[in-house]
Amino acid sequence: MKHDRILLDHGSGGRASHDLIASLFLPQFDNEFLREMNDSAVVAIGGTKLAFSTDSYVVDPIFFPGGDIGSLAIHGTVNDLAMRGARPLYLSVGFIIEEGFPMADLKTIAGSMKNAAAEAGIVIATGDTKVVPKGATDKVFINTAGIGIIDPDVNISGQNARPGDKVILSGTIADHGITILTCREGLQFDAPLKSDSAPLNTLVAEMLATSRKINVLRDPTRGGLATSLNEIAGQSRVGIRVHEEAIPVRPEVQAACELLGIDPLYLANEGKLIACAAAQDAEKLIDIMHKNPYGRDACIIGEVISDHPGKVFMKTIIGGNRIVDMLTGEPLPRIC
Amino acid sequence: MKHDRILLDHGSGGRASHDLIASLFLPQFDNEFLREMNDSAVVAIGGTKLAFSTDSYVVDPIFFPGGDIGSLAIHGTVNDLAMRGARPLYLSVGFIIEEGFPMADLKTIAGSMKNAAAEAGIVIATGDTKVVPKGATDKVFINTAGIGIIDPDVNISGQNARPGDKVILSGTIADHGITILTCREGLQFDAPLKSDSAPLNTLVAEMLATSRKINVLRDPTRGGLATSLNEIAGQSRVGIRVHEEAIPVRPEVQAACELLGIDPLYLANEGKLIACAAAQDAEKLIDIMHKNPYGRDACIIGEVISDHPGKVFMKTIIGGNRIVDMLTGEPLPRIC
């Protein structure tokens, strides 16, 4: 352990988060499920393959363009289930609320959760509410845990990328991260920024109906696209090469990132996925993704290679070739 | 809605908590699972009956005699699953940690969780860690969600109490609540107080192996024995009569409660259960419970009656008969 106190960086989703899990949690809780380091565990109960996942949501501000902490808490866990190819079924919800929190805001958040759950087709089956004294927490935190069902022949994991696979991205990057950052800093831009928070389970179901040669799915949330690609490269012991000009970024997001000196590769997304799929099925997948509202900008951004296992390379627009590392340092806490 | 802001009382587990759920959450999330108001939802997946439950743990102090926030976070959710007659299988864990929290304390907590999970025979299959800036939370909060499997012929619910059932209590009350309260107030007593935090799944399994005529199980946590009995009476539309002299309270707990002017009936327990079971099997159940370390003081404390549905009565030691209501007002926030 390099530190004797928890730093913000330990919650970034990047290098320090991985170190904390590897050095503190895994030695205690070690088992086959956690060791996989995937978005959800896959467990077999009574002959059925289930995905099981949890996330706590601590985003600040709790209301932002494109969503709020309630919709985010549904989308985030639905997406973690979908990233194992699961059909989300049931959610648990745990609220931790600060004394004095406005009842009207709680009602708005619950309404967002209801709508988000309805769109994703998931049922909020169980819940818990804790209230802590004023100052013991900041407004409201929400935990959701989810269960989904996986078809017997679906086997999607961060460990399954194979050399030759195409790397597919479902749309533009950094929309959520830059929206939260500019909201928090009180910055205004001409073209309004908006979180991409969305449920991806229908998109995934359509992809799986088109091809069973999808080896990896991951939603690049905390730590952004760069961190997720590094996780896949590390888990699968492969190299990944991406092409900078292929990665879609909205012009207004690009402009805000340049102004703030932040690399969009490291900003969170809450409605995007990365897929590694057999090259022969890649175009077919792109075609089907384009028909879904959450995959309209889907594109192939690179390929899995056998050289340099664990590393991610980017062919830059000006023709260079650079190593893209995991996020180190936390530019922006409480992103989700 | 009677209040425009969240009060501590809304998290007490008592009347105000029930009002918040009924007036705000149920209208939004309404479905058959939530409407049952049980400790866990029971869902059928692929022909298998599963219990699914969540709780967030915000106890202050995080270390206390008899346990810590880590062991409590395992026991609490294991017990919520066991209260539907489920065999606990998998847990998710979500940490929300304050920046600057000592790494050594986190390690101690993770160690407690490991030991508690091992005793309960449950696997921590998936997790999440968030870090929030100093002051945005108090030390550490933990959410756990759990999945357990239920035998097809087991049907335990707060709605199933029947007139004639005996009401069984597995041991002494108020140990957890009084321990947290005296810790927080810095009070010292001659006889040391200790939380009863414990996993009850093995006790429940042994009870179910002895009798399938157990209709209700409930662990009287927040709001104490009085609130849980009222919940059962309300859900099952029956009356419940208990006998004050039958309810076991440790002398040191009784003394501390008298000193502080607190009724032990309303203090939290974290290793006790209430069962409503057919009268003919009650003695058999008590016998088997006495053989389990967590049921050594098990006893029959009363019976389910058809009169006065929704009400709980207590025959007092001095011969009176009083109505025992749900907890109203929050004597002690952050108890679990």
Tab-separated table of C-alpha atoms in Angstrom, chain B residues 7-307:
chain	number	residue	atom	x	y	z
B	7	LEU	CA	-36.292	14.594	8.902
B	8	LEU	CA	-34.121	12.151	10.843
B	9	ASP	CA	-37.348	10.429	11.779
B	10	HIS	CA	-37.869	9.447	8.112
B	11	GLY	CA	-34.936	7.061	8.519
B	12	SER	CA	-35.956	5.622	11.881
B	13	GLY	CA	-37.660	2.528	10.540
B	14	GLY	CA	-40.758	3.589	12.459
B	15	ARG	CA	-43.954	5.410	11.561
B	16	ALA	CA	-42.330	8.251	9.599
B	17	SER	CA	-40.274	5.803	7.487
B	18	HIS	CA	-43.426	3.916	6.615
B	19	ASP	CA	-45.182	7.179	5.734
B	20	LEU	CA	-42.310	8.237	3.445
B	21	ILE	CA	-42.381	4.904	1.616
B	22	ALA	CA	-46.167	4.927	1.334
B	23	SER	CA	-46.478	8.566	0.239
B	24	LEU	CA	-43.387	9.103	-1.927
B	25	PHE	CA	-41.676	5.890	-3.063
B	26	LEU	CA	-44.605	3.501	-3.543
B	27	PRO	CA	-46.599	5.830	-5.831
B	28	GLN	CA	-43.532	6.053	-8.117
B	29	PHE	CA	-42.111	2.529	-7.964
B	30	ASP	CA	-45.362	0.691	-7.272
B	31	ASN	CA	-45.174	-3.048	-7.956
B	32	GLU	CA	-46.086	-6.327	-6.297
B	33	PHE	CA	-42.642	-6.743	-4.704
B	34	LEU	CA	-42.422	-3.378	-2.978
B	35	ARG	CA	-46.057	-3.432	-1.956
B	36	GLU	CA	-45.385	-6.483	0.226
B	37	MET	CA	-43.136	-4.384	2.525
B	38	ASN	CA	-40.961	-7.352	3.494
B	39	ASP	CA	-37.250	-7.453	4.352
B	40	SER	CA	-36.466	-8.954	0.933
B	41	ALA	CA	-38.287	-9.208	-2.353
B	42	VAL	CA	-38.965	-12.728	-3.589
B	43	VAL	CA	-38.542	-13.030	-7.353
B	44	ALA	CA	-38.734	-16.091	-9.616
B	45	ILE	CA	-35.962	-16.403	-12.180
B	46	GLY	CA	-35.731	-19.436	-14.451
B	47	GLY	CA	-38.059	-21.385	-12.151
B	48	THR	CA	-35.966	-20.657	-9.038
B	49	LYS	CA	-37.292	-18.621	-6.110
B	50	LEU	CA	-34.749	-15.976	-5.097
B	51	ALA	CA	-34.724	-13.485	-2.253
B	52	PHE	CA	-33.165	-10.100	-3.098
B	53	SER	CA	-32.489	-7.402	-0.516
B	54	THR	CA	-30.426	-4.284	0.148
B	55	ASP	CA	-29.429	-2.094	3.067
B	56	SER	CA	-27.082	0.840	3.484
B	57	TYR	CA	-25.059	1.003	6.696
B	58	VAL	CA	-24.251	4.398	8.179
B	59	VAL	CA	-23.652	3.424	11.812
B	60	ASP	CA	-21.807	5.912	13.998
B	61	PRO	CA	-19.366	5.000	15.560
B	62	ILE	CA	-18.025	2.693	12.860
B	63	PHE	CA	-16.263	0.514	15.470
B	64	PHE	CA	-18.249	-0.627	18.530
B	65	PRO	CA	-18.195	-3.463	21.072
B	66	GLY	CA	-19.377	-6.604	19.306
B	67	GLY	CA	-18.644	-5.510	15.758
B	68	ASP	CA	-18.039	-2.733	13.278
B	69	ILE	CA	-19.720	-1.263	10.203
B	70	GLY	CA	-18.185	-4.060	8.103
B	71	SER	CA	-19.547	-7.040	10.040
B	72	LEU	CA	-22.882	-5.226	10.464
B	73	ALA	CA	-23.134	-4.680	6.691
B	74	ILE	CA	-22.783	-8.430	6.130
B	75	HIS	CA	-25.025	-9.583	8.991
B	76	GLY	CA	-27.786	-7.111	8.204
B	77	THR	CA	-28.279	-8.179	4.612
B	78	VAL	CA	-27.700	-11.896	5.327
B	79	ASN	CA	-30.463	-11.622	7.934
B	80	ASP	CA	-32.847	-9.811	5.576
B	81	LEU	CA	-32.460	-12.736	3.160
B	82	ALA	CA	-32.842	-15.297	5.944
B	83	MET	CA	-36.100	-13.612	7.034
B	84	ARG	CA	-37.703	-14.920	3.824
B	85	GLY	CA	-36.337	-18.410	4.569
B	86	ALA	CA	-33.607	-17.971	1.950
B	87	ARG	CA	-30.167	-19.512	1.969
B	88	PRO	CA	-27.856	-16.512	1.307
B	89	LEU	CA	-25.571	-16.998	-1.702
B	90	TYR	CA	-24.056	-13.785	-3.065
B	91	LEU	CA	-23.469	-10.246	-1.835
B	92	SER	CA	-22.584	-6.984	-3.532
B	93	VAL	CA	-20.688	-4.339	-1.573
B	94	GLY	CA	-20.635	-0.596	-2.303
B	95	PHE	CA	-18.296	1.635	-0.312
B	96	ILE	CA	-18.623	5.416	-0.085
B	97	ILE	CA	-15.455	6.629	1.599
B	98	GLU	CA	-14.460	10.091	2.783
B	99	GLU	CA	-11.197	11.446	1.436
B	100	GLY	CA	-8.527	11.094	4.143
B	101	PHE	CA	-10.075	7.984	5.732
B	102	PRO	CA	-7.293	5.876	7.288
B	103	MET	CA	-6.262	2.967	5.086
B	104	ALA	CA	-5.675	0.839	8.208
B	105	ASP	CA	-9.305	1.295	9.293
B	106	LEU	CA	-10.522	0.334	5.832
B	107	LYS	CA	-8.396	-2.788	6.052
B	108	THR	CA	-9.869	-3.657	9.458
B	109	ILE	CA	-13.397	-3.186	8.102
B	110	ALA	CA	-12.660	-5.335	5.042
B	111	GLY	CA	-11.263	-8.017	7.366
B	112	SER	CA	-14.451	-7.967	9.453
B	113	MET	CA	-16.499	-8.319	6.283
B	114	LYS	CA	-14.400	-11.255	5.167
B	115	ASN	CA	-14.889	-13.046	8.496
B	116	ALA	CA	-18.593	-12.269	8.691
B	117	ALA	CA	-19.150	-13.457	5.110
B	118	ALA	CA	-17.202	-16.654	5.802
B	119	GLU	CA	-19.306	-17.424	8.889
B	120	ALA	CA	-22.530	-16.835	6.967
B	121	GLY	CA	-21.282	-18.830	3.984
B	122	ILE	CA	-21.967	-15.976	1.557
B	123	VAL	CA	-19.694	-14.878	-1.293
B	124	ILE	CA	-18.889	-11.196	-1.943
B	125	ALA	CA	-19.250	-11.416	-5.707
B	126	THR	CA	-19.178	-7.799	-6.869
B	127	GLY	CA	-18.373	-4.346	-5.517
B	128	ASP	CA	-17.892	-0.638	-6.065
B	129	THR	CA	-15.824	2.039	-4.345
B	130	LYS	CA	-16.527	5.745	-4.421
B	131	VAL	CA	-14.426	8.389	-2.699
B	132	VAL	CA	-15.969	11.781	-1.914
B	133	PRO	CA	-14.141	14.938	-0.850
B	134	LYS	CA	-13.497	15.552	2.838
B	135	GLY	CA	-16.714	16.752	4.494
B	136	ALA	CA	-19.026	15.339	1.802
B	137	THR	CA	-19.622	12.266	3.939
B	138	ASP	CA	-18.805	11.080	7.463
B	139	LYS	CA	-15.967	8.496	7.348
B	140	VAL	CA	-17.496	5.560	5.488
B	141	PHE	CA	-20.899	4.231	4.421
B	142	ILE	CA	-21.403	0.710	3.108
B	143	ASN	CA	-24.249	-0.676	1.042
B	144	THR	CA	-24.718	-4.397	0.609
B	145	ALA	CA	-27.269	-6.171	-1.553
B	146	GLY	CA	-27.786	-9.904	-1.390
B	147	ILE	CA	-29.261	-12.795	-3.289
B	148	GLY	CA	-30.441	-16.017	-1.669
B	149	ILE	CA	-32.278	-19.128	-2.798
B	150	ILE	CA	-35.605	-20.252	-1.306
B	151	ASP	CA	-36.940	-23.813	-1.271
B	152	PRO	CA	-40.091	-24.089	-3.402
B	153	ASP	CA	-42.275	-25.090	-0.415
B	154	VAL	CA	-41.082	-22.263	1.865
B	155	ASN	CA	-43.451	-19.315	1.956
B	156	ILE	CA	-42.490	-16.872	4.698
B	157	SER	CA	-43.800	-13.315	4.669
B	158	GLY	CA	-44.892	-10.610	7.071
B	159	GLN	CA	-48.348	-11.108	5.570
B	160	ASN	CA	-48.687	-14.736	6.715
B	161	ALA	CA	-49.247	-14.535	10.497
B	162	ARG	CA	-52.385	-16.482	11.484
B	163	PRO	CA	-54.497	-16.290	14.618
B	164	GLY	CA	-53.302	-19.012	16.961
B	165	ASP	CA	-49.654	-18.733	15.867
B	166	LYS	CA	-47.141	-18.459	18.675
B	167	VAL	CA	-44.769	-15.480	18.608
B	168	ILE	CA	-41.190	-16.609	19.182
B	169	LEU	CA	-38.242	-14.336	19.954
B	170	SER	CA	-34.718	-15.739	19.508
B	171	GLY	CA	-33.106	-13.937	22.472
B	172	THR	CA	-32.541	-10.742	24.455
B	173	ILE	CA	-33.561	-7.392	23.003
B	174	ALA	CA	-31.961	-3.944	22.705
B	175	ASP	CA	-28.307	-5.065	22.917
B	176	HIS	CA	-27.248	-3.384	19.680
B	177	GLY	CA	-29.189	-0.168	20.169
B	178	ILE	CA	-28.061	0.460	23.718
B	179	THR	CA	-24.430	-0.308	22.822
B	180	ILE	CA	-24.378	2.232	19.996
B	181	LEU	CA	-26.161	4.817	22.115
B	182	THR	CA	-23.833	4.521	25.098
B	183	CYS	CA	-20.737	4.441	22.832
B	184	ARG	CA	-21.843	7.625	21.158
B	185	GLU	CA	-22.580	9.380	24.430
B	186	GLY	CA	-19.292	8.181	25.916
B	187	LEU	CA	-21.045	6.444	28.817
B	188	GLN	CA	-19.328	3.647	30.736
B	189	PHE	CA	-21.133	0.968	32.715
B	190	ASP	CA	-19.746	-1.630	35.134
B	191	ALA	CA	-21.089	-4.508	33.085
B	192	PRO	CA	-19.899	-3.899	29.525
B	193	LEU	CA	-22.555	-3.664	26.829
B	194	LYS	CA	-22.068	-5.401	23.493
B	195	SER	CA	-23.901	-5.444	20.162
B	196	ASP	CA	-25.656	-8.705	19.290
B	197	SER	CA	-24.752	-8.351	15.586
B	198	ALA	CA	-24.747	-11.881	14.158
B	199	PRO	CA	-25.757	-13.882	11.073
B	200	LEU	CA	-29.041	-15.736	11.561
B	201	ASN	CA	-29.122	-17.847	8.407
B	202	THR	CA	-27.960	-21.068	10.074
B	203	LEU	CA	-30.502	-20.642	12.866
B	204	VAL	CA	-33.228	-20.160	10.253
B	205	ALA	CA	-32.073	-23.199	8.266
B	206	GLU	CA	-32.246	-25.326	11.421
B	207	MET	CA	-35.712	-23.972	12.220
B	208	LEU	CA	-36.941	-24.753	8.696
B	209	ALA	CA	-35.514	-28.272	8.927
B	210	THR	CA	-37.638	-28.733	12.073
B	211	SER	CA	-40.907	-27.154	10.952
B	212	ARG	CA	-42.419	-25.867	7.739
B	213	LYS	CA	-45.159	-24.182	9.737
B	214	ILE	CA	-43.148	-20.993	10.213
B	215	ASN	CA	-45.317	-18.269	8.705
B	216	VAL	CA	-43.385	-15.086	9.505
B	217	LEU	CA	-39.757	-14.274	10.227
B	218	ARG	CA	-38.536	-10.755	10.924
B	219	ASP	CA	-35.379	-9.294	12.443
B	220	PRO	CA	-36.311	-6.404	14.719
B	221	THR	CA	-33.622	-3.895	13.678
B	222	ARG	CA	-34.469	-0.162	13.411
B	223	GLY	CA	-37.529	0.595	15.488
B	224	GLY	CA	-36.951	-2.467	17.664
B	225	LEU	CA	-39.282	-5.296	18.674
B	226	ALA	CA	-42.273	-2.974	19.067
B	227	THR	CA	-42.068	-1.670	15.496
B	228	SER	CA	-41.520	-5.116	13.942
B	229	LEU	CA	-44.520	-6.576	15.791
B	230	ASN	CA	-46.642	-3.685	14.568
B	231	GLU	CA	-45.453	-4.251	10.997
B	232	ILE	CA	-46.447	-7.927	11.181
B	233	ALA	CA	-49.821	-7.105	12.756
B	234	GLY	CA	-50.459	-4.534	9.995
B	235	GLN	CA	-49.286	-6.669	7.084
B	236	SER	CA	-51.165	-9.790	8.256
B	237	ARG	CA	-54.246	-7.890	9.518
B	238	VAL	CA	-54.115	-9.689	12.850
B	239	GLY	CA	-53.700	-8.680	16.461
B	240	ILE	CA	-50.599	-9.634	18.454
B	241	ARG	CA	-50.481	-10.067	22.219
B	242	VAL	CA	-47.135	-10.305	24.001
B	243	HIS	CA	-46.271	-10.833	27.651
B	244	GLU	CA	-43.825	-8.364	29.129
B	245	GLU	CA	-42.338	-10.830	31.591
B	246	ALA	CA	-41.525	-13.233	28.749
B	247	ILE	CA	-39.380	-10.746	26.814
B	248	PRO	CA	-35.726	-11.298	27.723
B	249	VAL	CA	-33.601	-8.211	28.437
B	250	ARG	CA	-30.107	-8.452	29.931
B	251	PRO	CA	-29.967	-6.812	33.367
B	252	GLU	CA	-27.178	-4.453	32.273
B	253	VAL	CA	-29.208	-3.419	29.209
B	254	GLN	CA	-32.289	-2.898	31.372
B	255	ALA	CA	-30.260	-0.774	33.805
B	256	ALA	CA	-28.789	1.388	31.030
B	257	CYS	CA	-32.235	1.841	29.448
B	258	GLU	CA	-33.731	2.921	32.772
B	259	LEU	CA	-30.892	5.352	33.393
B	260	LEU	CA	-31.351	6.905	29.940
B	261	GLY	CA	-35.146	6.774	30.013
B	262	ILE	CA	-35.370	4.642	26.865
B	263	ASP	CA	-37.756	1.750	26.251
B	264	PRO	CA	-35.830	-1.372	25.133
B	265	LEU	CA	-38.830	-2.360	23.014
B	266	TYR	CA	-37.833	0.387	20.558
B	267	LEU	CA	-34.081	-0.217	20.406
B	268	ALA	CA	-32.450	-1.986	17.454
B	269	ASN	CA	-31.310	-5.601	17.442
B	270	GLU	CA	-28.894	-6.967	14.851
B	271	GLY	CA	-28.817	-10.656	15.734
B	272	LYS	CA	-32.364	-11.505	16.771
B	273	LEU	CA	-35.445	-12.750	15.007
B	274	ILE	CA	-39.166	-12.892	15.616
B	275	ALA	CA	-41.034	-15.923	14.278
B	276	CYS	CA	-44.766	-16.537	14.045
B	277	ALA	CA	-45.303	-20.285	13.843
B	278	ALA	CA	-48.136	-22.763	14.241
B	279	ALA	CA	-48.720	-23.440	17.964
B	280	GLN	CA	-48.232	-27.187	17.577
B	281	ASP	CA	-44.627	-26.689	16.340
B	282	ALA	CA	-43.636	-23.879	18.718
B	283	GLU	CA	-42.023	-25.965	21.481
B	284	LYS	CA	-40.161	-28.088	18.927
B	285	LEU	CA	-38.787	-24.887	17.382
B	286	ILE	CA	-37.728	-23.484	20.745
B	287	ASP	CA	-35.862	-26.734	21.489
B	288	ILE	CA	-33.911	-26.632	18.235
B	289	MET	CA	-33.204	-22.884	18.610
B	290	HIS	CA	-31.692	-23.434	22.058
B	291	LYS	CA	-29.013	-25.617	20.470
B	292	ASN	CA	-27.822	-22.777	18.181
B	293	PRO	CA	-25.479	-20.149	19.707
B	294	TYR	CA	-27.729	-17.396	18.324
B	295	GLY	CA	-30.938	-18.902	19.714
B	296	ARG	CA	-29.826	-19.907	23.188
B	297	ASP	CA	-32.340	-17.584	24.896
B	298	ALA	CA	-35.206	-18.260	22.487
B	299	CYS	CA	-38.672	-18.162	24.034
B	300	ILE	CA	-42.342	-17.763	23.258
B	301	ILE	CA	-43.323	-14.172	23.990
B	302	GLY	CA	-46.935	-14.155	22.850
B	303	GLU	CA	-49.512	-15.157	20.292
B	304	VAL	CA	-51.307	-13.969	17.206
B	305	ILE	CA	-54.995	-13.164	17.779
B	306	SER	CA	-57.874	-12.388	15.455
B	307	ASP	CA	-59.152	-9.429	17.491
